[in-house]
mmCIF file of C-alpha atoms in Angstrom:
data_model
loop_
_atom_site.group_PDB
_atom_site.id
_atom_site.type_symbol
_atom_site.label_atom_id
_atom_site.label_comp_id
_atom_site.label_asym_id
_atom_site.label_seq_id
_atom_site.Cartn_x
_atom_site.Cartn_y
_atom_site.Cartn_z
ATOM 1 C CA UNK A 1 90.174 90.329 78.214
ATOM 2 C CA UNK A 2 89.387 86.446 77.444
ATOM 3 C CA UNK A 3 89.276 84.617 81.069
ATOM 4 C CA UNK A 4 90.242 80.889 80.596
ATOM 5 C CA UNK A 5 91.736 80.466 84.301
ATOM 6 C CA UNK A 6 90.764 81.724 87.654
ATOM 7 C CA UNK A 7 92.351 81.603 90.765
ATOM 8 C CA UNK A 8 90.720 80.890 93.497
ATOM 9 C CA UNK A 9 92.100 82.251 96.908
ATOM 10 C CA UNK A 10 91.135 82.363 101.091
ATOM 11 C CA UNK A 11 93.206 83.598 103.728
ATOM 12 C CA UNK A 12 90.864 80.880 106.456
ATOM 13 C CA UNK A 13 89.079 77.814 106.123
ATOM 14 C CA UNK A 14 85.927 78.297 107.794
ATOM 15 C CA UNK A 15 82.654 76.454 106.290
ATOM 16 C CA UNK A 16 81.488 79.425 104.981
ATOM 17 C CA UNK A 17 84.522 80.130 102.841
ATOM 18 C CA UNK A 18 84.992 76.785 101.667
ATOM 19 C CA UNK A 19 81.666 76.604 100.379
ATOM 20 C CA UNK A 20 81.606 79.655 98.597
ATOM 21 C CA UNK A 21 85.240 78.851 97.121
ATOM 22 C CA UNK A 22 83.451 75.184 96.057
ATOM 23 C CA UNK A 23 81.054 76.735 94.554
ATOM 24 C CA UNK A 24 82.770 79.254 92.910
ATOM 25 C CA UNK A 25 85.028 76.344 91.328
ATOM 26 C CA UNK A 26 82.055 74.146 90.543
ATOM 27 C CA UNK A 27 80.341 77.008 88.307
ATOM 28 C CA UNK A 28 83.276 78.311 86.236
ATOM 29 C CA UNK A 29 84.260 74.592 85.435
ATOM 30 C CA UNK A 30 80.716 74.160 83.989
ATOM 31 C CA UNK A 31 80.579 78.139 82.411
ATOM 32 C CA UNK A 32 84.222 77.346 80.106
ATOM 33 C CA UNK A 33 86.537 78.967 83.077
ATOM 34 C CA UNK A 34 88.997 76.460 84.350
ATOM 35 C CA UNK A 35 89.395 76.955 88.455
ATOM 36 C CA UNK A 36 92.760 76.584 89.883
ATOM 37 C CA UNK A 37 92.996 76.753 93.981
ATOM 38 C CA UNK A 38 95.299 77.857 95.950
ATOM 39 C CA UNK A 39 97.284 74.718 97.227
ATOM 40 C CA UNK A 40 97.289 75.358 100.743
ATOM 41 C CA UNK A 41 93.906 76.122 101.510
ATOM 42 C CA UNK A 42 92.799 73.123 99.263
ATOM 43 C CA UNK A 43 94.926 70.770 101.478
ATOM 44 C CA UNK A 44 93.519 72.162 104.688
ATOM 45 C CA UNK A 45 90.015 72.222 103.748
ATOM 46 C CA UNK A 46 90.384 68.327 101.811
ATOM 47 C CA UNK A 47 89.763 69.259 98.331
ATOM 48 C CA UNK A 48 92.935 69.054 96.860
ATOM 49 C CA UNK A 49 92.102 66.444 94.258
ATOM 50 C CA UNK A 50 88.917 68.101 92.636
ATOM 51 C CA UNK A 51 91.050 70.666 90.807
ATOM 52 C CA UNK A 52 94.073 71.972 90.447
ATOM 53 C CA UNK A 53 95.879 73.770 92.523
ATOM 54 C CA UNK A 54 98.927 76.060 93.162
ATOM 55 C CA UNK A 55 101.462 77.480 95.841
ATOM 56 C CA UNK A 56 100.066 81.256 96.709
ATOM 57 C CA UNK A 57 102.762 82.830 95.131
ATOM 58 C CA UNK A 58 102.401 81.008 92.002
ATOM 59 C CA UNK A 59 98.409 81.801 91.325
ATOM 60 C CA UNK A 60 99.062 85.536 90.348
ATOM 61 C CA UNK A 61 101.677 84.348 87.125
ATOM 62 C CA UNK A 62 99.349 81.140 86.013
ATOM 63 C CA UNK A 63 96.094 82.935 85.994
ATOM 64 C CA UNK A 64 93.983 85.307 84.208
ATOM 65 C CA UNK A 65 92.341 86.184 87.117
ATOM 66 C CA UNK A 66 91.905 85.763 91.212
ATOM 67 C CA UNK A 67 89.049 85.587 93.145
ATOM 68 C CA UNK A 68 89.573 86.088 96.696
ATOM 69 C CA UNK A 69 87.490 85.095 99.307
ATOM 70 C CA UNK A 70 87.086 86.771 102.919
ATOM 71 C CA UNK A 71 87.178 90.318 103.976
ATOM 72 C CA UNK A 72 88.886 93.549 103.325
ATOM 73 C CA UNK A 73 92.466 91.988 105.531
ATOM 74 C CA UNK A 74 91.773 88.377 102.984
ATOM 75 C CA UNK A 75 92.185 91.310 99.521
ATOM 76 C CA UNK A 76 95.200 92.967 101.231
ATOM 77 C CA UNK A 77 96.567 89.476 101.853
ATOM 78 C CA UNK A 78 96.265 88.438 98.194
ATOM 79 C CA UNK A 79 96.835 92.052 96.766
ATOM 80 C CA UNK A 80 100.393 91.361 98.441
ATOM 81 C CA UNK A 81 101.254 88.017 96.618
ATOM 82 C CA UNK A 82 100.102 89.762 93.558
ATOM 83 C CA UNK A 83 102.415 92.785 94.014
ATOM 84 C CA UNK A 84 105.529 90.725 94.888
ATOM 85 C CA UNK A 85 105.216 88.088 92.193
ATOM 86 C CA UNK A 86 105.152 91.210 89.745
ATOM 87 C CA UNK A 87 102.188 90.554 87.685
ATOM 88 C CA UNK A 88 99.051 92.881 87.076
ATOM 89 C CA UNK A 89 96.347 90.213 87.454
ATOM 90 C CA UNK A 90 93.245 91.756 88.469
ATOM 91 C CA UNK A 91 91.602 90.980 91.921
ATOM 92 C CA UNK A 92 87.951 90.231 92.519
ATOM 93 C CA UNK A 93 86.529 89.721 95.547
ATOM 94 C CA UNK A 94 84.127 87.977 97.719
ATOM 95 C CA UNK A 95 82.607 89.279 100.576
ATOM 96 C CA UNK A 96 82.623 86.931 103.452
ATOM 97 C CA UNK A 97 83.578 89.482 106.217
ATOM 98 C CA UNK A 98 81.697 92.217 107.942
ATOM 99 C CA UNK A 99 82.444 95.727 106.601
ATOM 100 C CA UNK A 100 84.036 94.326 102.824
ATOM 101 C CA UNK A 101 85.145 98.245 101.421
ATOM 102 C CA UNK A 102 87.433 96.581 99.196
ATOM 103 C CA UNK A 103 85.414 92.782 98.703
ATOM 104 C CA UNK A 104 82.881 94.367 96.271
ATOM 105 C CA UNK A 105 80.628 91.671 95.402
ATOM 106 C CA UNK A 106 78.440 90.420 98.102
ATOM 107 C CA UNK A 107 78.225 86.909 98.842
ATOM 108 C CA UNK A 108 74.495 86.401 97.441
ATOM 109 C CA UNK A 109 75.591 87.935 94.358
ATOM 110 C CA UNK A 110 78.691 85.956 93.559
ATOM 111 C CA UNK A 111 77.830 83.947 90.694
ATOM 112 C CA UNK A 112 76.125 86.802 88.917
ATOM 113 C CA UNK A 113 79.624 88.825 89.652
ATOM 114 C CA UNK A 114 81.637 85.553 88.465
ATOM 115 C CA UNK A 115 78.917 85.348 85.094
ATOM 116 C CA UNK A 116 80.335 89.110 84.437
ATOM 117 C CA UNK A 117 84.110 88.348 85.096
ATOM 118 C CA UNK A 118 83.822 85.120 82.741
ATOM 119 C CA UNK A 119 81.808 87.243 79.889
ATOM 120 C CA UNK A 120 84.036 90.068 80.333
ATOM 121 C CA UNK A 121 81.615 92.584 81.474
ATOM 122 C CA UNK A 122 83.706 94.033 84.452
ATOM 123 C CA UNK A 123 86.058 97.223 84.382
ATOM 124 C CA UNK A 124 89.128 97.653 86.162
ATOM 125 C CA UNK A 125 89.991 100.218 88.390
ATOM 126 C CA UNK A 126 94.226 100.735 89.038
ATOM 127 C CA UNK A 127 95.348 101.151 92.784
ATOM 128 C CA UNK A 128 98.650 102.846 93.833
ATOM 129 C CA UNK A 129 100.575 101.146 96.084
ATOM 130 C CA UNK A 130 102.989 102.104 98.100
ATOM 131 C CA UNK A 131 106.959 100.804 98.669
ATOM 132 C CA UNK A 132 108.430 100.915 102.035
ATOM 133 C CA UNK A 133 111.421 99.632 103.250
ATOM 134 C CA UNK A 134 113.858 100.133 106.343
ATOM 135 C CA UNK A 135 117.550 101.275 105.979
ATOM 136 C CA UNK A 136 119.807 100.119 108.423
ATOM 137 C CA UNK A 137 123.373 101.442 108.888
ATOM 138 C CA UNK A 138 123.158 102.425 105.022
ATOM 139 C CA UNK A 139 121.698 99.099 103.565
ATOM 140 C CA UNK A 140 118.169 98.037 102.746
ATOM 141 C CA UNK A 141 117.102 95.887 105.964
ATOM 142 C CA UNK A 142 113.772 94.366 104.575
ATOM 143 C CA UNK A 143 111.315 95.693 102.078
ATOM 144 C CA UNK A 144 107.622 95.445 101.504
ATOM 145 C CA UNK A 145 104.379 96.721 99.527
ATOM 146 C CA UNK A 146 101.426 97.838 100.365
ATOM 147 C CA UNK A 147 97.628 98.897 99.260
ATOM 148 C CA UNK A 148 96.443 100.742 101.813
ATOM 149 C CA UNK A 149 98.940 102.042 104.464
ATOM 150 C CA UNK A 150 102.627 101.921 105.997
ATOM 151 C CA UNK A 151 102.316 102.145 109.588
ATOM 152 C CA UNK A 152 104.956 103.238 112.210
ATOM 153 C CA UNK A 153 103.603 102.789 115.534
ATOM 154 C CA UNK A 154 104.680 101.516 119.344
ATOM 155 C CA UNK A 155 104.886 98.356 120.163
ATOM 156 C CA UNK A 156 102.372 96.327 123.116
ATOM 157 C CA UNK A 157 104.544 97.747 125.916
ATOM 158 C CA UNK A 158 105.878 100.802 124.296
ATOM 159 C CA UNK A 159 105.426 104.860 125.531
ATOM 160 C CA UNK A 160 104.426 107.079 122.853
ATOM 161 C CA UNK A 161 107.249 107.534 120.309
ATOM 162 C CA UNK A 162 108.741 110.895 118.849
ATOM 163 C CA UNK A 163 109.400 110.763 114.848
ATOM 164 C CA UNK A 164 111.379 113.180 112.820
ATOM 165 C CA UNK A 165 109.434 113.432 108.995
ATOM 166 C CA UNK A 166 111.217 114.794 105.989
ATOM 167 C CA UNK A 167 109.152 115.030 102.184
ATOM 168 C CA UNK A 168 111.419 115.104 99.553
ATOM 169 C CA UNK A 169 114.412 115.897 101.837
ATOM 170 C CA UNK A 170 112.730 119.035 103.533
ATOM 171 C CA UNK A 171 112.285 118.530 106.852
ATOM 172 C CA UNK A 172 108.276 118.938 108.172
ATOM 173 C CA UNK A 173 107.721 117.804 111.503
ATOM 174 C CA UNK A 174 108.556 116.285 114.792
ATOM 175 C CA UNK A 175 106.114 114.433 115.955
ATOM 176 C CA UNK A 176 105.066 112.742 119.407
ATOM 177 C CA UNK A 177 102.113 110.452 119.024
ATOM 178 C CA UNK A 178 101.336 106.735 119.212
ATOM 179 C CA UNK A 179 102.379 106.193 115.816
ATOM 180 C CA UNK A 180 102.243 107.536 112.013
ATOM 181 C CA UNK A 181 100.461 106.338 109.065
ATOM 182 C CA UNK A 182 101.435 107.119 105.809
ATOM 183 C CA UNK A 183 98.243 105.721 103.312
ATOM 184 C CA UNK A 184 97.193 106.191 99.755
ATOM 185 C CA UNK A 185 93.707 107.066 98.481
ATOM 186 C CA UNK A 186 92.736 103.752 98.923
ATOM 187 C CA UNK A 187 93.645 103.204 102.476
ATOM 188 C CA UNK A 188 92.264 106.328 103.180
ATOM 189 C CA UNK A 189 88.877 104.580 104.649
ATOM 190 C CA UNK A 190 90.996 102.298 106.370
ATOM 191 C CA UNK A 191 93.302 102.602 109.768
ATOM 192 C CA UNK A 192 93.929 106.250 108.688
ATOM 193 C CA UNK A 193 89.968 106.953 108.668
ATOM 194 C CA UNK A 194 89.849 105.572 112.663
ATOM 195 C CA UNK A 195 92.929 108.475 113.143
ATOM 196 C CA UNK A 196 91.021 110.956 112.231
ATOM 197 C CA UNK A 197 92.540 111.447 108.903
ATOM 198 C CA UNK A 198 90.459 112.696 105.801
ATOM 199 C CA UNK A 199 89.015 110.456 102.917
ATOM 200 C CA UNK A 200 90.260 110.614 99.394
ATOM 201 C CA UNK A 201 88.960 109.511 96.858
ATOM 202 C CA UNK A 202 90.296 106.396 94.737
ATOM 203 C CA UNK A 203 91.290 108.726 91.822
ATOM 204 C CA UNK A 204 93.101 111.129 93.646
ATOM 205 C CA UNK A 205 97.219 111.024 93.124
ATOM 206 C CA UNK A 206 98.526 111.606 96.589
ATOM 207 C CA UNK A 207 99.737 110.321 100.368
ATOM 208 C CA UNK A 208 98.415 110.962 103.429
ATOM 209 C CA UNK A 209 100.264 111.543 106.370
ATOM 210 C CA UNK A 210 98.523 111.074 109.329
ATOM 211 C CA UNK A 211 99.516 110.970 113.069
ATOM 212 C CA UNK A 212 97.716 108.301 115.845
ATOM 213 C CA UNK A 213 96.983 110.019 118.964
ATOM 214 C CA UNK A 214 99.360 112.667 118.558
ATOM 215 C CA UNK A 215 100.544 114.892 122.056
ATOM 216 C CA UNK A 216 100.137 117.907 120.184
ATOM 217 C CA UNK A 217 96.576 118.401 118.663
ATOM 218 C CA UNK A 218 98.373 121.192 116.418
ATOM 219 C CA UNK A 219 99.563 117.904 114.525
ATOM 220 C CA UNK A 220 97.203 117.285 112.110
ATOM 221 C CA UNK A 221 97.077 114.768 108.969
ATOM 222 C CA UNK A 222 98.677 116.393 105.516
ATOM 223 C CA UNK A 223 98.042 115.229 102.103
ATOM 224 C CA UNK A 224 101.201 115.312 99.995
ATOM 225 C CA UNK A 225 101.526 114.694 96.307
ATOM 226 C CA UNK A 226 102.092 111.124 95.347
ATOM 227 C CA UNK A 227 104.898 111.700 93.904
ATOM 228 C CA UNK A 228 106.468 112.482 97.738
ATOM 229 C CA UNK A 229 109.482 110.448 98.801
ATOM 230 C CA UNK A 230 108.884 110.720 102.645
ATOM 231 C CA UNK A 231 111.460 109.733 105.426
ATOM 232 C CA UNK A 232 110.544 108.482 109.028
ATOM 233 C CA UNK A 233 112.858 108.458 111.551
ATOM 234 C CA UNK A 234 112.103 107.431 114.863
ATOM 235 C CA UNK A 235 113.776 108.044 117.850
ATOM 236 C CA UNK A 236 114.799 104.448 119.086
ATOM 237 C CA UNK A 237 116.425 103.446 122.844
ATOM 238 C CA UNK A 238 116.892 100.262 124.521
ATOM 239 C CA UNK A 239 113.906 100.469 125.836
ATOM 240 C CA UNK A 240 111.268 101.274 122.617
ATOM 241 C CA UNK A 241 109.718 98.951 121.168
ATOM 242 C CA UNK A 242 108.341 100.193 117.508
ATOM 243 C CA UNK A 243 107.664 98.489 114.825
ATOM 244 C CA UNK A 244 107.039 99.322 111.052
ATOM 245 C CA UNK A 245 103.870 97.228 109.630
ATOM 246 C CA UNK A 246 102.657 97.189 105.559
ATOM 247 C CA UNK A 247 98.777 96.801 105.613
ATOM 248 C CA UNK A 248 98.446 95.163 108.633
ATOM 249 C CA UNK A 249 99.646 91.883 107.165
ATOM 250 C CA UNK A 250 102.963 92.206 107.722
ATOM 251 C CA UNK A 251 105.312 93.922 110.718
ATOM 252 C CA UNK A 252 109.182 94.332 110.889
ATOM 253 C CA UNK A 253 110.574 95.832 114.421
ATOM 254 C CA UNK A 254 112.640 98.727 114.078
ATOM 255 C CA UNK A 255 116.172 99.589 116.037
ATOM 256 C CA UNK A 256 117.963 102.229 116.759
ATOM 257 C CA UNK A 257 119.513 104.338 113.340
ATOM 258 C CA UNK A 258 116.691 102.479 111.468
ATOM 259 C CA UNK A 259 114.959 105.027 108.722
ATOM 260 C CA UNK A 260 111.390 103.649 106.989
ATOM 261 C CA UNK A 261 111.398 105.593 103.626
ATOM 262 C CA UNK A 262 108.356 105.630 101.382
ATOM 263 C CA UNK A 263 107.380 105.966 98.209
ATOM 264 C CA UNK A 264 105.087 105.086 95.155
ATOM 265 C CA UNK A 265 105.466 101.841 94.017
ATOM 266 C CA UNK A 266 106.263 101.891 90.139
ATOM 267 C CA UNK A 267 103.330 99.504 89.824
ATOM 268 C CA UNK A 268 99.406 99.289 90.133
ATOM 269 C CA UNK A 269 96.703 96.782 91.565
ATOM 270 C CA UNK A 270 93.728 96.233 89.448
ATOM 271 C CA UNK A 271 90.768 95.570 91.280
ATOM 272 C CA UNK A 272 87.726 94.263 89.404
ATOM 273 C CA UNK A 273 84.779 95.872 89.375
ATOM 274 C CA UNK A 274 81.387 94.346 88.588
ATOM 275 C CA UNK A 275 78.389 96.841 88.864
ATOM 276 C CA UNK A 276 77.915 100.599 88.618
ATOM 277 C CA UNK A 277 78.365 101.973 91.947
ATOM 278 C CA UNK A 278 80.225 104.855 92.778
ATOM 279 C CA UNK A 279 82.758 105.339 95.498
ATOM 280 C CA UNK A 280 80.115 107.344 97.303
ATOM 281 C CA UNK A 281 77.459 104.624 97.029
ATOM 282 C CA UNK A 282 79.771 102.458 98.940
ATOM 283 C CA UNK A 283 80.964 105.574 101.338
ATOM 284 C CA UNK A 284 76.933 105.192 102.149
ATOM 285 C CA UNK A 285 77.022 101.626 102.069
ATOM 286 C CA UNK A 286 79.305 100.870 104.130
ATOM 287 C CA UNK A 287 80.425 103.131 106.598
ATOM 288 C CA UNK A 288 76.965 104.694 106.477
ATOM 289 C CA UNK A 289 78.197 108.081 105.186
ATOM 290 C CA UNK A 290 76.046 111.346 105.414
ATOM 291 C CA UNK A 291 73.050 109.040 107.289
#
């Protein structure tokens, strides 16, 4: 794939991102890669005139290509406008954060990982995501994407909630716990990891269903196919307060009658990669696996 435009992208505009997005813009302008920014952050941090720029939701379409700057939560933040504006441009990203599972290239090795994405020396790896949305009294109430994980869960001043779970119609469980995460292979390292639930690997076709603090320990995660179509409902009063969030980045509160119903999303995220390492280096890596 021929890269004549990159988007560049940040979720903050601390000095350290801003300098690592200038530079980032600075060296593909002089390596035959035109930069365009994302128009918000480039009005925030002053640098709106040195290149062109775009509204967030217009990068994916206009590029053949985004960099992303930040952590793992800046990705999932970009991997969302990408999703919704319907496009399959692949997502690079710079580490700037602390843990970065998803940010592959570090920060001292950005150019070298922008000299590969320019020469076309990267390979992609496709990402299922996931489509959620809430039906309320028969109609879709709002609906949303996500890489890593749907989460139901109770809200600041909530009790522990019960949930009724159905897969494919057939009814599973009952479930009293602080909340439920439904995540793919990807998000398996992620909020669903802290819950005690197992890790997939990326290549692996499934869901994982996996309670938070559940009252029964006899409740324990399940991996389902991906192909699942799984139904939450919670059991709502006056006085819950539970809310339905999509990887963290976005939440939706939930009333009584509401029903979150998942599925796979009938597209992919690509993800560029730029060296050879394995899922299991960065297992080791990064959450210091098997040390």
């Amino acid at each position: 794939m021929t890269i004549r435009r990159v988007g560049l992208i940040a979720r903050q505009t601390q000095p350290a991102t801003i300098a690592a997005l200038l530079e980032a813009a600075a060296w593909l302008e002089t390596h035959g890669a035109a930069p365009v920014l994302d128009a918000e952050v480039a009005a925030e941090a002053g640098i709106a005139d040195r290149w062109p720029t775009l509204e967030t939701n217009d990068l994916p379409a206009a590029v053949d290509a985004l960099v992303v700057f930040g952590g793992d939560g800046s990705l999932l933040s970009a991997a969302s406008v990408v999703a919704h504006a319907g496009c399959d441009t692949p997502l690079m990203g710079v580490n700037l954060g602390r843990l970065g599972f998803l940010t592959e290239v570090n920060r001292s090795d950005m150019l070298v990982g922008l000299a590969a994405l320019v020469e076309g020396r990267t390979r992609t790896e496709t990402r299922m995501l996931l489509h959620g949305r809430v039906v309320r009294d028969g109609r879709d109430e709002t609906a949303h994407l996500a890489l890593n994980d749907i989460v139901v869960t109770r809200g600041a001043l909530s009790r522990m909630i019960e949930i009724d779970v159905t897969v494919d119609g057939q009814p599973v469980f009952h479930v009293k716990a602080d909340g439920l995460i439904v995540a793919t292979a990807t998000g398996s390292t992620a909020y669903n990891l802290s819950a005690g639930g197992p890790i997939l690997h990326p290549a692996v076709d499934a869901i994982v269903l996996t309670p938070i603090a559940p009252h029964a320990l006899t409740n324990r995660p399940l991996v389902l196919p991906a192909t699942a179509e799984l139904t939450l409902r919670p059991e709502i009063d006056p006085r819950s307060d539970i809310v339905v969030t999509f990887d963290g980045q976005y939440g939706a509160p939930l009333a009584a009658g509401d029903v979150v119903v998942v599925t796979r999303a009938s597209r992919l995220l690509r993800l560029v990669r730029t060296s050879d390492r394995t899922h299991f280096d960065m297992l080791r890596e990064k959450l210091q696996w098997g040390r």
